[in-house]
Amino acid sequence: MTDEAQETYGVAGELITFQRLPDLSQAITVKDSLDTILVEGDDYQLMKSGIQAIEGGGIDDQGIKVSYTPLKANMIQALVESGREFTLFMEG
């Protein structure tokens, strides 16, 4: 994935999930809205599902772009009946 746009709110501790799970053994590049490369440990902490904004870092409410190698994955859907749609997010 190259320059995947992510909405951000500029809040310390904000979890910014990627569209797909990143391969953490490969390089991940995070850029702010001005295409400045952000630094892991200063601006964000890498998580299994994306990144978490660090207080005082360079992630603001203007969004970011991330480039990463996604893990190979399969999607499983359990459709019992149609109705309201929910998103369940689990990390760990």
XYZ file of C-alpha atoms in Angstrom:
92
model
C 0.000 0.000 0.000
C 1.409 3.377 -0.980
C 0.245 6.701 0.485
C -2.933 5.279 2.025
C -4.828 8.334 3.320
C -5.938 8.186 6.953
C -8.172 10.628 8.799
C -6.687 11.951 12.048
C -7.970 14.132 14.874
C -4.655 15.262 16.390
C -5.382 13.708 19.778
C -2.571 12.160 21.833
C -3.114 8.418 22.157
C -5.319 8.301 19.052
C -5.255 4.873 17.407
C -5.058 5.193 13.625
C -5.855 1.848 12.040
C -4.703 0.943 8.548
C -7.059 -0.546 5.952
C -5.126 -3.827 6.183
C -2.848 -5.300 8.847
C 0.751 -4.198 8.244
C 3.686 -6.598 7.985
C 5.737 -5.291 10.909
C 8.911 -6.922 9.565
C 8.810 -4.531 6.566
C 9.379 -0.765 6.442
C 6.427 1.490 7.268
C 6.465 5.147 6.208
C 4.160 7.731 7.766
C 3.847 11.236 6.277
C 1.857 14.237 7.466
C -0.394 16.365 5.252
C 2.657 18.289 3.960
C 4.436 15.019 3.014
C 6.956 15.383 5.851
C 8.091 11.941 7.021
C 7.134 11.347 10.652
C 9.445 9.512 13.063
C 8.510 6.398 15.015
C 9.037 7.036 18.721
C 8.790 10.835 18.332
C 5.518 11.221 16.435
C 3.851 7.817 16.690
C 4.110 4.343 18.173
C 3.752 1.351 15.874
C 0.905 -1.028 16.752
C -0.178 -4.375 15.268
C -3.054 -2.726 13.396
C -1.644 0.724 12.658
C -0.118 3.523 14.701
C -0.858 5.452 17.882
C -0.220 9.211 18.032
C 2.277 10.376 20.659
C 1.641 13.568 22.640
C 3.738 16.423 21.260
C 4.338 14.554 17.995
C 3.666 15.734 14.466
C 0.256 14.123 13.932
C -2.416 16.823 13.706
C -6.015 16.956 12.495
C -5.048 17.297 8.815
C -4.629 13.577 8.131
C -1.650 11.384 7.298
C -0.483 9.070 4.517
C 0.970 5.650 5.271
C 2.937 3.294 3.050
C 3.365 -0.319 4.156
C 3.353 -3.939 3.089
C 0.091 -5.609 4.151
C -0.003 -9.098 5.614
C -1.657 -11.752 3.508
C -5.121 -12.305 4.952
C -8.497 -13.837 4.299
C -11.813 -12.191 5.082
C -14.460 -14.255 6.819
C -18.002 -12.949 6.927
C -20.737 -14.403 9.084
C -24.084 -13.306 7.689
C -26.974 -14.738 9.653
C -29.528 -12.163 8.566
C -29.390 -8.685 7.148
C -29.755 -5.759 9.478
C -27.644 -3.102 11.121
C -23.950 -3.157 10.320
C -21.313 -2.860 13.040
C -17.530 -2.804 13.014
C -15.745 -4.806 15.691
C -12.100 -3.958 16.201
C -9.830 -6.160 18.333
C -6.085 -5.879 18.753
C -3.994 -8.307 20.677
